[in-house]
Amino acid sequence: MTGPDVDLDLAVMRFVRHDGLDPVNAARQGMLRAINRRIIPVALGDEAWYFLDGPQNVYLMARLGTTVVQVRYAAPLTEDALASSATVLAQEVLAQL
């Protein structure tokens, strides 16, 4: 979704056995890890966190079993509103799996 002041990217990834890792550990390793960023944990699924990628851009990763949902949301909102919106979107996607 794109608008004059809004940008939203959503990805759903399912992991299988890879390089000797079982599917769950492959999914855990498949979650991007941010270097030199403050990662904020989120109570969602088996593992979730977000970080800010600019003043009005949030990047959220959530894992449920072997499925990872990735949300990038940019909008003229506060950090709390961005994180909450991205979390709700990831929660709704995970609920449909």
Short mmCIF file of C-alpha atoms in Angstrom, two decimals:
data_model
loop_
_atom_site.label_atom_id
_atom_site.label_comp_id
_atom_site.label_asym_id
_atom_site.label_seq_id
_atom_site.Cartn_x
_atom_site.Cartn_y
_atom_site.Cartn_z
CA MET A 1 0.00 0.00 0.00
CA THR A 2 1.35 3.39 -0.93
CA GLY A 3 -0.03 6.87 -0.51
CA PRO A 4 1.28 10.40 -0.32
CA ASP A 5 2.58 9.92 3.24
CA VAL A 6 2.14 6.17 3.79
CA ASP A 7 4.13 3.15 2.68
CA LEU A 8 3.43 -0.44 3.73
CA ASP A 9 5.30 -3.62 2.82
CA LEU A 10 4.23 -7.06 4.03
CA ALA A 11 5.95 -10.41 3.53
CA VAL A 12 5.09 -13.89 4.78
CA MET A 13 7.86 -16.49 4.71
CA ARG A 14 7.59 -20.19 5.54
CA PHE A 15 10.79 -22.03 6.36
CA VAL A 16 11.77 -25.68 5.88
CA ARG A 17 14.84 -27.68 6.85
CA HIS A 18 17.90 -25.78 5.60
CA ASP A 19 21.66 -26.27 6.04
CA GLY A 20 21.10 -28.93 8.71
CA LEU A 21 18.71 -26.74 10.71
CA ASP A 22 15.23 -27.93 11.58
CA PRO A 23 12.42 -25.69 10.23
CA VAL A 24 11.93 -23.72 13.47
CA ASN A 25 15.62 -22.87 13.80
CA ALA A 26 15.78 -22.01 10.10
CA ALA A 27 12.89 -19.58 10.67
CA ARG A 28 14.63 -18.08 13.71
CA GLN A 29 17.78 -17.53 11.67
CA GLY A 30 15.69 -16.21 8.78
CA MET A 31 14.47 -13.31 10.88
CA LEU A 32 16.60 -10.33 10.03
CA ARG A 33 18.79 -9.14 12.83
CA ALA A 34 19.47 -5.43 12.95
CA ILE A 35 22.99 -4.30 13.67
CA ASN A 36 23.43 -1.07 15.65
CA ARG A 37 19.69 -0.67 16.14
CA ARG A 38 17.63 -0.65 19.29
CA ILE A 39 15.35 -3.69 19.00
CA ILE A 40 12.12 -3.58 21.00
CA PRO A 41 10.50 -6.93 21.86
CA VAL A 42 6.80 -7.41 21.06
CA ALA A 43 4.46 -9.92 22.73
CA LEU A 44 3.35 -11.73 19.58
CA GLY A 45 3.70 -15.30 18.35
CA ASP A 46 6.78 -17.25 19.39
CA GLU A 47 9.16 -14.34 18.85
CA ALA A 48 8.65 -10.76 17.68
CA TRP A 49 10.45 -7.43 17.73
CA TYR A 50 10.62 -4.12 15.89
CA PHE A 51 13.04 -1.30 15.31
CA LEU A 52 12.73 2.20 13.93
CA ASP A 53 14.27 2.75 10.53
CA GLY A 54 14.03 6.52 10.44
CA PRO A 55 11.78 8.92 12.35
CA GLN A 56 8.49 7.64 10.89
CA ASN A 57 9.37 4.16 9.65
CA VAL A 58 9.01 0.94 11.66
CA TYR A 59 10.26 -2.52 10.74
CA LEU A 60 8.60 -5.46 12.56
CA MET A 61 9.40 -9.19 12.45
CA ALA A 62 7.14 -11.82 14.04
CA ARG A 63 7.59 -15.60 14.07
CA LEU A 64 5.02 -18.29 14.74
CA GLY A 65 6.56 -21.74 14.41
CA THR A 66 8.16 -21.90 10.97
CA THR A 67 6.38 -18.83 9.59
CA VAL A 68 7.83 -15.32 9.72
CA VAL A 69 5.81 -12.18 9.03
CA GLN A 70 7.74 -9.06 8.09
CA VAL A 71 6.07 -5.62 8.16
CA ARG A 72 7.61 -2.31 7.17
CA TYR A 73 5.32 0.64 7.78
CA ALA A 74 6.08 4.28 7.16
CA ALA A 75 3.57 6.99 8.06
CA PRO A 76 3.49 10.37 9.79
CA LEU A 77 2.76 8.79 13.20
CA THR A 78 4.46 8.47 16.57
CA GLU A 79 6.70 5.49 17.33
CA ASP A 80 3.99 3.95 19.51
CA ALA A 81 1.32 4.33 16.82
CA LEU A 82 3.61 2.89 14.12
CA ALA A 83 4.61 -0.08 16.29
CA SER A 84 1.02 -0.72 17.35
CA SER A 85 -0.26 -0.61 13.77
CA ALA A 86 2.49 -2.92 12.49
CA THR A 87 1.86 -5.33 15.40
CA VAL A 88 -1.88 -5.47 14.70
CA LEU A 89 -1.24 -6.18 11.03
CA ALA A 90 1.24 -8.98 11.83
CA GLN A 91 -1.19 -10.41 14.41
CA GLU A 92 -4.02 -10.51 11.88
CA VAL A 93 -1.81 -12.22 9.29
CA LEU A 94 -0.60 -14.81 11.81
CA ALA A 95 -4.21 -15.45 12.90
CA GLN A 96 -5.11 -16.39 9.32
CA LEU A 97 -2.40 -19.05 9.04
#
